[in-house]
mmCIF file of N, CA and C in Angstrom:
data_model
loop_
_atom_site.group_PDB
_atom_site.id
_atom_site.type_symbol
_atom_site.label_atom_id
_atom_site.label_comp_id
_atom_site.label_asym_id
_atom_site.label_seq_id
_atom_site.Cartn_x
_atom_site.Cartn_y
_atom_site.Cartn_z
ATOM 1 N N UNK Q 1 0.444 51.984 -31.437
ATOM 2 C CA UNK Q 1 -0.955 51.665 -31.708
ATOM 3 C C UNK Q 1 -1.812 51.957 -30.493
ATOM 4 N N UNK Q 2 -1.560 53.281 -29.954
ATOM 5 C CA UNK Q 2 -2.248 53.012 -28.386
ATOM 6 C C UNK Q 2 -3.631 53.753 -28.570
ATOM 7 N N UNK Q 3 -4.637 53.174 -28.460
ATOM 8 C CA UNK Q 3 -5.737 53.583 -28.774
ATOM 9 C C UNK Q 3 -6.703 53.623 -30.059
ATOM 10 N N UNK Q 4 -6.014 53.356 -31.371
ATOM 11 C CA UNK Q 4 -6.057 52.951 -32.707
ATOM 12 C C UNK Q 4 -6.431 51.544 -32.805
ATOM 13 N N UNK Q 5 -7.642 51.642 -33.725
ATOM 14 C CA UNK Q 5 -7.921 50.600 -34.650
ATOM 15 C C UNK Q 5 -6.852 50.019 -35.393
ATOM 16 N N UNK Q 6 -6.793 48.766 -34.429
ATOM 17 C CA UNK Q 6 -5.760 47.318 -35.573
ATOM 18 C C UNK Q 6 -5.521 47.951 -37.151
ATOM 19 N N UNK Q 7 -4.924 48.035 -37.837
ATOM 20 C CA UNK Q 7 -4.806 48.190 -39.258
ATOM 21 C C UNK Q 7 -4.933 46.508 -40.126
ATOM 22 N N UNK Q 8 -6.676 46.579 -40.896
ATOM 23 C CA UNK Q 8 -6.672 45.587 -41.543
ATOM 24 C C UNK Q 8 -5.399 45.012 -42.318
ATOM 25 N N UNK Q 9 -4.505 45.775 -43.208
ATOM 26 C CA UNK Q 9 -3.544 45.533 -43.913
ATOM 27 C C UNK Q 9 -2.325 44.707 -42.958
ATOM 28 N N UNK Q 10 -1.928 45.766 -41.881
ATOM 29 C CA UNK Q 10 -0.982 44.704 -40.893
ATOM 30 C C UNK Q 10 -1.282 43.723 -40.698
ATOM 31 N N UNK Q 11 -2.625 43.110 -40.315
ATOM 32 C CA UNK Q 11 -2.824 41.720 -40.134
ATOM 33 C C UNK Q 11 -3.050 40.819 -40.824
ATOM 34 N N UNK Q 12 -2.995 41.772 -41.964
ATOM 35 C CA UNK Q 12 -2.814 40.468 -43.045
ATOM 36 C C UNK Q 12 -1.415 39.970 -43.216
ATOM 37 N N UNK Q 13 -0.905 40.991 -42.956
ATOM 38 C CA UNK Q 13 0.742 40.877 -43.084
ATOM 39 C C UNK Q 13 0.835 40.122 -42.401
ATOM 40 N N UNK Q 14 1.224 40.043 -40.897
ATOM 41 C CA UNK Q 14 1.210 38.969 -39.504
ATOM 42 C C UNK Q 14 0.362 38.182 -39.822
ATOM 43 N N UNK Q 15 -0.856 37.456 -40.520
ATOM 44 C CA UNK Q 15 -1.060 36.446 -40.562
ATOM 45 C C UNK Q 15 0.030 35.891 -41.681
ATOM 46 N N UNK Q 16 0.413 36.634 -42.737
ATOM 47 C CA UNK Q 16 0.959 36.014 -44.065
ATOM 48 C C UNK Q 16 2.444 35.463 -43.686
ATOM 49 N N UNK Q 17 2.868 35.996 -42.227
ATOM 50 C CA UNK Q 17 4.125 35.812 -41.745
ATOM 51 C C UNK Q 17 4.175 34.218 -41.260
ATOM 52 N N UNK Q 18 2.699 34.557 -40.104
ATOM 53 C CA UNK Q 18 2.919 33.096 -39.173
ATOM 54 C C UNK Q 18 2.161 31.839 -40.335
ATOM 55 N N UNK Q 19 1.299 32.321 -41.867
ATOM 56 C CA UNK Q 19 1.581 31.607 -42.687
ATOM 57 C C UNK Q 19 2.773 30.694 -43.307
ATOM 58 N N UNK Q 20 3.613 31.693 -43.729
ATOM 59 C CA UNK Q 20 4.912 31.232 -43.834
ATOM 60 C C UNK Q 20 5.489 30.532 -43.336
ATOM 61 N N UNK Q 21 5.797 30.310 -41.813
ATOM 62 C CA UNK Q 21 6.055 30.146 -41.013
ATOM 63 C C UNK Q 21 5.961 28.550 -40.473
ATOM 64 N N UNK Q 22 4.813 28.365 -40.865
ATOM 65 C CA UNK Q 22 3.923 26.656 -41.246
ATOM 66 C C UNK Q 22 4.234 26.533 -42.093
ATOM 67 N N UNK Q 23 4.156 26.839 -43.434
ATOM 68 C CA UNK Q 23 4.367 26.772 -44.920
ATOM 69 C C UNK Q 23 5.605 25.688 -44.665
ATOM 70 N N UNK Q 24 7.132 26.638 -44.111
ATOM 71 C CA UNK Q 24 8.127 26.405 -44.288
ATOM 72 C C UNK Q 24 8.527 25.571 -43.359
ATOM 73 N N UNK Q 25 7.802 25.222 -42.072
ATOM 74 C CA UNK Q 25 7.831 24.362 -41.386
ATOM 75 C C UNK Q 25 9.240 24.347 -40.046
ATOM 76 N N UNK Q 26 8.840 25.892 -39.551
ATOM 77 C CA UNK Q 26 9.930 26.626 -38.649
ATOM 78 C C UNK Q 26 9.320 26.332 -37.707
ATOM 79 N N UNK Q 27 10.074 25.621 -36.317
ATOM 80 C CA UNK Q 27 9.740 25.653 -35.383
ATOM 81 C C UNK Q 27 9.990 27.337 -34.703
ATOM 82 N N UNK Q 28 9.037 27.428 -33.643
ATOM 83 C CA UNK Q 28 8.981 28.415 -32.959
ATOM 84 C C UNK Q 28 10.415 29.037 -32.848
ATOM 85 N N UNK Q 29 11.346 28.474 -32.193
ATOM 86 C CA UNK Q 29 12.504 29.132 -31.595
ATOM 87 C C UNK Q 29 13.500 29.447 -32.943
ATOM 88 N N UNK Q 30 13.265 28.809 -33.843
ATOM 89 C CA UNK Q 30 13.944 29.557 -35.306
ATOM 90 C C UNK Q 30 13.288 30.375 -36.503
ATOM 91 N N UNK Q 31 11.919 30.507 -36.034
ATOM 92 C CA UNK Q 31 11.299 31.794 -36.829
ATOM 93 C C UNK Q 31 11.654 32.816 -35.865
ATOM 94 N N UNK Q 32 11.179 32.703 -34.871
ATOM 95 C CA UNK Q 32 11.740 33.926 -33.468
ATOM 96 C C UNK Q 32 13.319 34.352 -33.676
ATOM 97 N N UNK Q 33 14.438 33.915 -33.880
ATOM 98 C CA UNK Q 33 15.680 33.993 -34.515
ATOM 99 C C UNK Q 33 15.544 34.615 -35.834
ATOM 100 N N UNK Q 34 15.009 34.169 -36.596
ATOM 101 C CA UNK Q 34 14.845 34.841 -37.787
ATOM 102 C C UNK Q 34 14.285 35.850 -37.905
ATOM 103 N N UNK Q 35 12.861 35.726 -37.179
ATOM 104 C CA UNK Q 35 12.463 37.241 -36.774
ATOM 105 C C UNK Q 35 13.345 38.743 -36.471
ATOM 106 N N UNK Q 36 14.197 37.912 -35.320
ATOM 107 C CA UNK Q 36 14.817 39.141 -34.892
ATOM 108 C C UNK Q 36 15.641 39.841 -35.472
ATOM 109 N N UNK Q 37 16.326 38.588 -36.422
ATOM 110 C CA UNK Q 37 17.610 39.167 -37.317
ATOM 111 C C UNK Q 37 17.105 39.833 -38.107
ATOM 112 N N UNK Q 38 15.944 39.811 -38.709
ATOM 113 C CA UNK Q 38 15.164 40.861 -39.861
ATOM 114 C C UNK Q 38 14.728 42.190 -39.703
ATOM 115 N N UNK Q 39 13.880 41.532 -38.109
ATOM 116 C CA UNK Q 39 13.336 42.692 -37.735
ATOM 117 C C UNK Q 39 13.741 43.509 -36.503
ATOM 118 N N UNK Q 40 14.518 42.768 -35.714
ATOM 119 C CA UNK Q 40 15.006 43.200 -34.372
ATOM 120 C C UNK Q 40 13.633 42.794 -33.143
ATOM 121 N N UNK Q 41 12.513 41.926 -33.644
ATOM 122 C CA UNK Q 41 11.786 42.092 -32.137
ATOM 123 C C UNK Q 41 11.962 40.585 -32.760
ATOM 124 N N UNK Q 42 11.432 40.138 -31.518
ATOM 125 C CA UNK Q 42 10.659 38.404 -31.982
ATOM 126 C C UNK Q 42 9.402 38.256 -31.970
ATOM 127 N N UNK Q 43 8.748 39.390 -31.992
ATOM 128 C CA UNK Q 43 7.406 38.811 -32.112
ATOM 129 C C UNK Q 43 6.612 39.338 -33.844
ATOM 130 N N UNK Q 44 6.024 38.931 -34.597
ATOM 131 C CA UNK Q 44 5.162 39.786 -35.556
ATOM 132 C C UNK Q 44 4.419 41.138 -35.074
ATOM 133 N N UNK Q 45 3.814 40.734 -33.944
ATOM 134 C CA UNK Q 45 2.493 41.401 -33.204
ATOM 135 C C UNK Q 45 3.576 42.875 -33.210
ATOM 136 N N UNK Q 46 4.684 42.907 -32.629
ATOM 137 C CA UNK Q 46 5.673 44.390 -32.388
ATOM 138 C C UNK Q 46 6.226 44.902 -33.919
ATOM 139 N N UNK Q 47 5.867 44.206 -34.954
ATOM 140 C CA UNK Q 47 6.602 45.313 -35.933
ATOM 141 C C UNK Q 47 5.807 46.089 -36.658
ATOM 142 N N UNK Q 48 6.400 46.822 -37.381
ATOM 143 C CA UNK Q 48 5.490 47.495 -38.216
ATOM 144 C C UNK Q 48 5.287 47.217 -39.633
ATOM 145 N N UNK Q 49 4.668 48.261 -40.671
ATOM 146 C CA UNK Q 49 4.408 47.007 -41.648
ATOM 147 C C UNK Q 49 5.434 46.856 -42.762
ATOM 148 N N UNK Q 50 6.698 48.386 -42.827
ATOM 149 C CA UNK Q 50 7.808 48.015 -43.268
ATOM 150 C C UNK Q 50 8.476 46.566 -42.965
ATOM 151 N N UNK Q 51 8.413 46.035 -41.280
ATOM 152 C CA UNK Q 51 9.130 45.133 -40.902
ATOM 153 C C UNK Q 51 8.400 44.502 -41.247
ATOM 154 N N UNK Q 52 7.285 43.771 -41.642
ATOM 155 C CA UNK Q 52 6.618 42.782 -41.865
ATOM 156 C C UNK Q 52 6.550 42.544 -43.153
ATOM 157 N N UNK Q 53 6.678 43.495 -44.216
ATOM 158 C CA UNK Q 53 7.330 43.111 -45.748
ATOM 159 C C UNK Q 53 8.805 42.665 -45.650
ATOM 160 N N UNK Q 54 8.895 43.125 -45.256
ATOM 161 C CA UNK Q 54 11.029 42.644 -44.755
ATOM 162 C C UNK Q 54 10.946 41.341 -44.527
ATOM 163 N N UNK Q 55 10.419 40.770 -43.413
ATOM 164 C CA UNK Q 55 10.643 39.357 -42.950
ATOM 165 C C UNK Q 55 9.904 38.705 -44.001
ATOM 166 N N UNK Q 56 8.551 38.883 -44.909
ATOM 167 C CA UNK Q 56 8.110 38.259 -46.232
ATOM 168 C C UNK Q 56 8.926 38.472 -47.352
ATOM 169 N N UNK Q 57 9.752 39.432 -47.111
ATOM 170 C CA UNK Q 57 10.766 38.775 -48.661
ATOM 171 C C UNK Q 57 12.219 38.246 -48.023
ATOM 172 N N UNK Q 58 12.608 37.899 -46.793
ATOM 173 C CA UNK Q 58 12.535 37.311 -46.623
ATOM 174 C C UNK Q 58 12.712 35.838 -46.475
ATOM 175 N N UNK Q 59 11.353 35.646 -46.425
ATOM 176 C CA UNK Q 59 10.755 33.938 -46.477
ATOM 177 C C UNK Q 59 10.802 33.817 -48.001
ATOM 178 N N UNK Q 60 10.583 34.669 -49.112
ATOM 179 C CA UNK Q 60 10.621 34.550 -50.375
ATOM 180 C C UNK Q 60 12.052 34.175 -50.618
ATOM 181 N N UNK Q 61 13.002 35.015 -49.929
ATOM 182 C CA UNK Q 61 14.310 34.521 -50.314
ATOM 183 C C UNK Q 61 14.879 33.154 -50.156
ATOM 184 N N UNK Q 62 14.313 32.545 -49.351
ATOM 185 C CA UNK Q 62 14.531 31.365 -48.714
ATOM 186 C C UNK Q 62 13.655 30.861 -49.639
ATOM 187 N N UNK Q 63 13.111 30.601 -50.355
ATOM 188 C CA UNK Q 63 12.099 29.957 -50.666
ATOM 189 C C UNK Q 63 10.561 29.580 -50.616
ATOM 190 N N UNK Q 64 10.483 30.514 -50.074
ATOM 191 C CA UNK Q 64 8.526 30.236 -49.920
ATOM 192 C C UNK Q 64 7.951 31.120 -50.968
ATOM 193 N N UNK Q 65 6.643 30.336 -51.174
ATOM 194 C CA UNK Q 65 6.198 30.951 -52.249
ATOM 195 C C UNK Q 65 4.569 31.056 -51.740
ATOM 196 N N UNK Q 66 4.324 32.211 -51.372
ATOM 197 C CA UNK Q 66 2.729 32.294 -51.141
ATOM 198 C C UNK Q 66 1.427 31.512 -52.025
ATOM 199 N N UNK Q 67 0.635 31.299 -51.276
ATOM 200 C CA UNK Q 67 -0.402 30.580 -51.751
ATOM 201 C C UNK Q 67 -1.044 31.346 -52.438
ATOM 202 N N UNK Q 68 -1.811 30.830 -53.935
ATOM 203 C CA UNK Q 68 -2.779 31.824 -54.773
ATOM 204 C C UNK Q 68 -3.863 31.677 -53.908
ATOM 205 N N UNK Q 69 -4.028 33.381 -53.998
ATOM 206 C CA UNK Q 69 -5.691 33.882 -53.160
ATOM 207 C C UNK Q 69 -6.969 32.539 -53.701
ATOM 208 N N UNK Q 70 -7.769 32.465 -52.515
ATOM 209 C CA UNK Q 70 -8.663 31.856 -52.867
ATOM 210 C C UNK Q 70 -9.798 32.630 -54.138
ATOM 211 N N UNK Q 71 -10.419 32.096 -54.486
ATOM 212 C CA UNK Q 71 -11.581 32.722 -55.151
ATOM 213 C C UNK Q 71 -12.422 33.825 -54.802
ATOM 214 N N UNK Q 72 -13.475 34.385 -54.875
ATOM 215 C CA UNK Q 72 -14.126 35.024 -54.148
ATOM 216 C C UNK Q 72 -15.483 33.744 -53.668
ATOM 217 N N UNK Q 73 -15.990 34.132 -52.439
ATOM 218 C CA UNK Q 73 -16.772 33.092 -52.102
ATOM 219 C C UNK Q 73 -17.836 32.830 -53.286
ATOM 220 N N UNK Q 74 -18.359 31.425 -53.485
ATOM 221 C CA UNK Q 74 -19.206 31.248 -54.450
ATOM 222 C C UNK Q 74 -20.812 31.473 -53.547
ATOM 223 N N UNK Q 75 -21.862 32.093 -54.467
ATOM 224 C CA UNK Q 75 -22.903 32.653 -53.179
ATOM 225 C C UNK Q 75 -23.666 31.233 -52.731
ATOM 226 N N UNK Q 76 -24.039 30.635 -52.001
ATOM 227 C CA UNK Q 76 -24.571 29.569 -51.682
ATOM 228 C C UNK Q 76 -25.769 28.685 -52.658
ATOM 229 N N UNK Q 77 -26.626 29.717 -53.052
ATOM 230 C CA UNK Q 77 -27.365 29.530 -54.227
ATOM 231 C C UNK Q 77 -27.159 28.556 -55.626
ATOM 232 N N UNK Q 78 -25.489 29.132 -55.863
ATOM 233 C CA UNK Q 78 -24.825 28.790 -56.973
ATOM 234 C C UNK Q 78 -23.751 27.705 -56.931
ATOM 235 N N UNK Q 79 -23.852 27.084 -55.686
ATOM 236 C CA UNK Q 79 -22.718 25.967 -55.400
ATOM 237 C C UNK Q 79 -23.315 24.968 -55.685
ATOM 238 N N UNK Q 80 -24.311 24.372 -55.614
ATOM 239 C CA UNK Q 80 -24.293 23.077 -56.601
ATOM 240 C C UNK Q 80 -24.461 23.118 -58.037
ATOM 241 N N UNK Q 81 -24.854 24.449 -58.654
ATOM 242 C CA UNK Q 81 -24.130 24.263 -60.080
ATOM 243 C C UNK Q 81 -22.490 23.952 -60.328
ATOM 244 N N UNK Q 82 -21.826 24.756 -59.257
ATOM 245 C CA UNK Q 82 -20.139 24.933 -58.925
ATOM 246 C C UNK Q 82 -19.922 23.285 -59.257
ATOM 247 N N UNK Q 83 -20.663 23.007 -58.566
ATOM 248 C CA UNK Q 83 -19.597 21.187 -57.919
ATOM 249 C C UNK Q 83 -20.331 20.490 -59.051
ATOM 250 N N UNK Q 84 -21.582 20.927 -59.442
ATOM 251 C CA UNK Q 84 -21.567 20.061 -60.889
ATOM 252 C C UNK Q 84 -20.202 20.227 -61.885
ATOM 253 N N UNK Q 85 -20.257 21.360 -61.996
ATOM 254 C CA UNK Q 85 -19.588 21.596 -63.308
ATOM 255 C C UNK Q 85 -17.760 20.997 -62.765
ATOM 256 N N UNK Q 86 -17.477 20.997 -61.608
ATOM 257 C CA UNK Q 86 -16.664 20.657 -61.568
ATOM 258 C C UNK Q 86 -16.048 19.269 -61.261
ATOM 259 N N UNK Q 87 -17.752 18.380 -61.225
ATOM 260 C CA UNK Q 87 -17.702 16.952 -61.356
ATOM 261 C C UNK Q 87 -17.280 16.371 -62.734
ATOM 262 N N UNK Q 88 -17.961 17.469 -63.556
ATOM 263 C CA UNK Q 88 -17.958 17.366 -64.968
ATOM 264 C C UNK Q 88 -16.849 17.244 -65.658
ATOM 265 N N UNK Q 89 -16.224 18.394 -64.955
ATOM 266 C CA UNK Q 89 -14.609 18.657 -65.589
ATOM 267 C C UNK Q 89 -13.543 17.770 -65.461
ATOM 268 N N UNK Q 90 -14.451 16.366 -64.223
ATOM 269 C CA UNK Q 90 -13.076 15.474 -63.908
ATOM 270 C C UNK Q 90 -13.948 14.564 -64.559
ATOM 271 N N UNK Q 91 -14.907 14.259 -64.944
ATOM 272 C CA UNK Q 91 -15.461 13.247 -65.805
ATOM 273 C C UNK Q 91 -14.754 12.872 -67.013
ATOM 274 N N UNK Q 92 -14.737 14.669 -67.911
ATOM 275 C CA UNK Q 92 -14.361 14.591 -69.008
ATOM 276 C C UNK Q 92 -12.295 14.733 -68.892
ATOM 277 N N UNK Q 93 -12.029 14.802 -67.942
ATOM 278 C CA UNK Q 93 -10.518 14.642 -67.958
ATOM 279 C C UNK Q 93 -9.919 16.116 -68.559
ATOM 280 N N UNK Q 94 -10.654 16.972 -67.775
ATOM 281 C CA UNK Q 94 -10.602 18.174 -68.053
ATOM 282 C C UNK Q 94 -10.057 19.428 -66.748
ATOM 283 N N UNK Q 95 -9.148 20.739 -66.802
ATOM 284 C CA UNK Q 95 -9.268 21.449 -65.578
ATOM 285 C C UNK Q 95 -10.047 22.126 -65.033
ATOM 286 N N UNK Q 96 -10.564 22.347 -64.645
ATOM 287 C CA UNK Q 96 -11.503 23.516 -63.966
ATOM 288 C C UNK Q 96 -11.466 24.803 -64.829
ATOM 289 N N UNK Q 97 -9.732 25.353 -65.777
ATOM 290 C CA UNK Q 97 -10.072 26.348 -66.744
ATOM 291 C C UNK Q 97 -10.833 25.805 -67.562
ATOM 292 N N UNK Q 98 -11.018 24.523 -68.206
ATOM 293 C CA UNK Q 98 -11.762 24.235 -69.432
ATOM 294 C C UNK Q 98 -13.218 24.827 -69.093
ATOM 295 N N UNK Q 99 -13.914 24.937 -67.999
ATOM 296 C CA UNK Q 99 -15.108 25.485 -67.842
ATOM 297 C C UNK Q 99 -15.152 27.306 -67.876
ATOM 298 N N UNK Q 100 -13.980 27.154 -67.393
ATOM 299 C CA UNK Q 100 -13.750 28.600 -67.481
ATOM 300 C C UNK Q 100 -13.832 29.503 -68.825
ATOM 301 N N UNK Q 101 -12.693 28.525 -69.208
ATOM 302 C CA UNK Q 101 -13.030 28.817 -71.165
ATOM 303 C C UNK Q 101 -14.386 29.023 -71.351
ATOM 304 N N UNK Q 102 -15.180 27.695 -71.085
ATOM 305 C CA UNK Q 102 -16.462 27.617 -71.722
ATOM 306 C C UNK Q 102 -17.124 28.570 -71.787
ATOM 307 N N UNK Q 103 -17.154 29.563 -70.642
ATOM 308 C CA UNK Q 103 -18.089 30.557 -69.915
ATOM 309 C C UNK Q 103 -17.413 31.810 -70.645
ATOM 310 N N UNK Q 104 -16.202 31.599 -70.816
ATOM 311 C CA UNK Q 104 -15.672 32.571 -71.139
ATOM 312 C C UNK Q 104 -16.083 32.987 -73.151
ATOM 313 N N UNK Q 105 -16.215 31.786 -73.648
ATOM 314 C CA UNK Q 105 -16.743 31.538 -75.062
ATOM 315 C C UNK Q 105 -17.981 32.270 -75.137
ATOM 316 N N UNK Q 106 -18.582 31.718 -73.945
ATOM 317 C CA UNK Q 106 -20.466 31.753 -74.561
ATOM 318 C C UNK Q 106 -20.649 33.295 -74.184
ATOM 319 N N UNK Q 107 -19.925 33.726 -73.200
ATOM 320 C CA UNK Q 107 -20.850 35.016 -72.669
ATOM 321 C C UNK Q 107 -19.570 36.237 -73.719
ATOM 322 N N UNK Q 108 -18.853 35.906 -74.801
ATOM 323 C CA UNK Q 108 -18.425 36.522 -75.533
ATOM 324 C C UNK Q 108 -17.040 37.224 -74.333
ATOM 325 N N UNK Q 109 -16.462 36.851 -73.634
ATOM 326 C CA UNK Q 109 -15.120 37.381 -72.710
ATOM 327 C C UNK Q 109 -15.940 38.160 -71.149
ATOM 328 N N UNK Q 110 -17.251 38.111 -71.762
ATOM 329 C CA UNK Q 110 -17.359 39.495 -70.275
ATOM 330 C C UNK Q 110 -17.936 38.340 -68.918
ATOM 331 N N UNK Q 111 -17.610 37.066 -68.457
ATOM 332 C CA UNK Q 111 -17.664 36.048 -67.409
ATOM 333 C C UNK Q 111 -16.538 35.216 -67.503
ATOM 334 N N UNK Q 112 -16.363 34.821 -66.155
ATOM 335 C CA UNK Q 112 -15.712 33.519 -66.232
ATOM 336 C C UNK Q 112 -16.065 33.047 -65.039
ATOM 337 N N UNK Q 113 -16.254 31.438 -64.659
ATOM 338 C CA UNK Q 113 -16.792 30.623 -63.661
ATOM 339 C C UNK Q 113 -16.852 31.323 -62.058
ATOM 340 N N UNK Q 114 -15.956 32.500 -61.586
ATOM 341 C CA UNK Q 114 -15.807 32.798 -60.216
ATOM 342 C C UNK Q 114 -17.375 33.941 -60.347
ATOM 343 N N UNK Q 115 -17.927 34.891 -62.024
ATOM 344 C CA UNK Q 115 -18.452 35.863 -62.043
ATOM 345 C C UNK Q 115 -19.710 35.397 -62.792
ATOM 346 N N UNK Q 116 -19.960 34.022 -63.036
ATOM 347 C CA UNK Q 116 -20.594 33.685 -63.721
ATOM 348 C C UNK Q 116 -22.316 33.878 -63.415
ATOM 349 N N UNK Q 117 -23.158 33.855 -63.535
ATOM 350 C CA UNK Q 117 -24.694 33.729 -63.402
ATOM 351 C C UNK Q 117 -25.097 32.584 -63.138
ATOM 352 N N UNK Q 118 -26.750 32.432 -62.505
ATOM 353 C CA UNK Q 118 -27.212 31.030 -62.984
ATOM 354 C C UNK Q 118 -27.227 30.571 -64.154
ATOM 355 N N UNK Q 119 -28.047 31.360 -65.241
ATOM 356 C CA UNK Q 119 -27.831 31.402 -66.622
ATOM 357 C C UNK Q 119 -26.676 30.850 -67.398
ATOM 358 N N UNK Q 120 -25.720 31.135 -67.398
ATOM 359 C CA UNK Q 120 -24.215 31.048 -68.092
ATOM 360 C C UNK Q 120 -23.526 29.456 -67.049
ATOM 361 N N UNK Q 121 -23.759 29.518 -65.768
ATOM 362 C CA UNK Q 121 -23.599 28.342 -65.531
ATOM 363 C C UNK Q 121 -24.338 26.917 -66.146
ATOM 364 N N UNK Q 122 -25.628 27.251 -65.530
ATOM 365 C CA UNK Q 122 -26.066 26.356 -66.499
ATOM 366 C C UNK Q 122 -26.100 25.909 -67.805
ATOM 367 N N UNK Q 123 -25.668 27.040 -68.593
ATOM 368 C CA UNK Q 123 -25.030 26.665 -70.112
ATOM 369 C C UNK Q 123 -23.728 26.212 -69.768
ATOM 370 N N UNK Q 124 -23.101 26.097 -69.344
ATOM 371 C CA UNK Q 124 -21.806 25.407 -69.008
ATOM 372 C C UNK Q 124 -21.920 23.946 -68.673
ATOM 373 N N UNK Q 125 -22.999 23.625 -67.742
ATOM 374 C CA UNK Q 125 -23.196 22.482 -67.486
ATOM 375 C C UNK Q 125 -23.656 21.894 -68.674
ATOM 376 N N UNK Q 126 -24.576 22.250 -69.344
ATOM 377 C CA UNK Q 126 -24.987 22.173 -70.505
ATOM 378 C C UNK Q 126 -24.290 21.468 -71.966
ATOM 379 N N UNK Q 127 -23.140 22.256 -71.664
ATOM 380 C CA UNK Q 127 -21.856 21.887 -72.618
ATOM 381 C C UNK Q 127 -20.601 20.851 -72.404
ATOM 382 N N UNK Q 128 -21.208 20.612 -71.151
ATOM 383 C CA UNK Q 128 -20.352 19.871 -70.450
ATOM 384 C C UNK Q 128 -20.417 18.418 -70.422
ATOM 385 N N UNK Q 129 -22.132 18.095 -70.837
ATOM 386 C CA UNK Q 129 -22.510 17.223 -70.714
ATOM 387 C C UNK Q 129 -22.750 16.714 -71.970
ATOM 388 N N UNK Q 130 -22.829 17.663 -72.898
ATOM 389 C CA UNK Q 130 -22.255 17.539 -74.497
ATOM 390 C C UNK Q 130 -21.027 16.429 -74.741
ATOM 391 N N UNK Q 131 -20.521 17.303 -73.794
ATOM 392 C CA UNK Q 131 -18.407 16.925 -74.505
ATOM 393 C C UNK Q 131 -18.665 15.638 -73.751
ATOM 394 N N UNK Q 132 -19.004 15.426 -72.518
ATOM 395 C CA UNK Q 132 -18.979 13.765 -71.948
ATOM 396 C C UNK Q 132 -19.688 12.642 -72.671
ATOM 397 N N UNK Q 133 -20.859 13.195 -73.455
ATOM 398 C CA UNK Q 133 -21.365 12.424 -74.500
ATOM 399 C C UNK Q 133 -21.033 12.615 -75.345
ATOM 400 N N UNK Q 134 -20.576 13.398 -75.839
ATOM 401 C CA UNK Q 134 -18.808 12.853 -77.346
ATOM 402 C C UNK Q 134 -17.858 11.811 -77.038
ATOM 403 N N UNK Q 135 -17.427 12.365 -75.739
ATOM 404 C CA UNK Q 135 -16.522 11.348 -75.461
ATOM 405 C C UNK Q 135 -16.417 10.011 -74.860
ATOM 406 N N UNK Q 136 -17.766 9.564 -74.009
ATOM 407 C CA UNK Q 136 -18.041 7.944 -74.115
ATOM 408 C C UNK Q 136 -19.014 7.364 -75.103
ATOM 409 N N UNK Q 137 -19.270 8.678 -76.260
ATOM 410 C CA UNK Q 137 -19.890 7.923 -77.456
ATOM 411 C C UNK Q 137 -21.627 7.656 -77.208
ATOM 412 N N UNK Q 138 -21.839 8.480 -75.856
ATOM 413 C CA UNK Q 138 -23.315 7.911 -75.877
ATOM 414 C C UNK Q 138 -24.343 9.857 -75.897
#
């Protein structure tokens, strides 16, 4: 890498490693062991990105199971509709897909809560507050 731009992809890798790593709850001196036996260095920072899929399956073999990607960020604008609807969803004893559904109903398949609008959110909230007044009857 002498003179080259970091490769975004490797570092995702080396972070997804020293993820793991916590995940699985390896002290230093036995991921470094494990490291080496996989990859031959002990550090992430020295392999490449063959070796860095290697040591992630791995941690898969052993048992780790990566975390589902977060969402895409919600735009700031649209986060207190977000945390309504998802006040809502624990009101009515519901998951977070049930809104998803919802959105997914009204706008006929082409949204769901991560792609949603102001518009379509607010019909969500909308419906939401429906089903909570079905269900304590008021």
């Amino acid at each position: 890498m002498s003179g080259k731009q970091p490769d975004p992809f490797r570092k995702g890798l080396i972070a997804s490693v020293k993820i793991a790593q916590k995940d699985m709850a390896l002290d230093d001196a036995t991921y470094r062991d494990l490291l080496q036996s996989v990859t031959g260095y002990d550090s992430a920072a020295k392999c490449t990105v063959p070796q860095l899929k290697a040591m992630l399956a791995e941690f898969r073999a052993k048992g780790w199971t990566p975390r589902p990607r977060r969402p895409k960020a919600v735009p700031p604008e649209l986060r207190p509709l977000h945390g309504k609807i998802a006040a809502l969803c624990v009101a009515v004893g519901r998951p977070i897909a049930y809104a998803d559904a919802i959105i997914r109903r009204q706008s006929k398949n082409s949204a769901e809560l991560g792609t949603a609008d102001r518009a379509q959110l607010t019909a969500c909230v909308a419906a939401l507050v429906r089903q909570q007044a079905r269900e304590t009857g008021g």
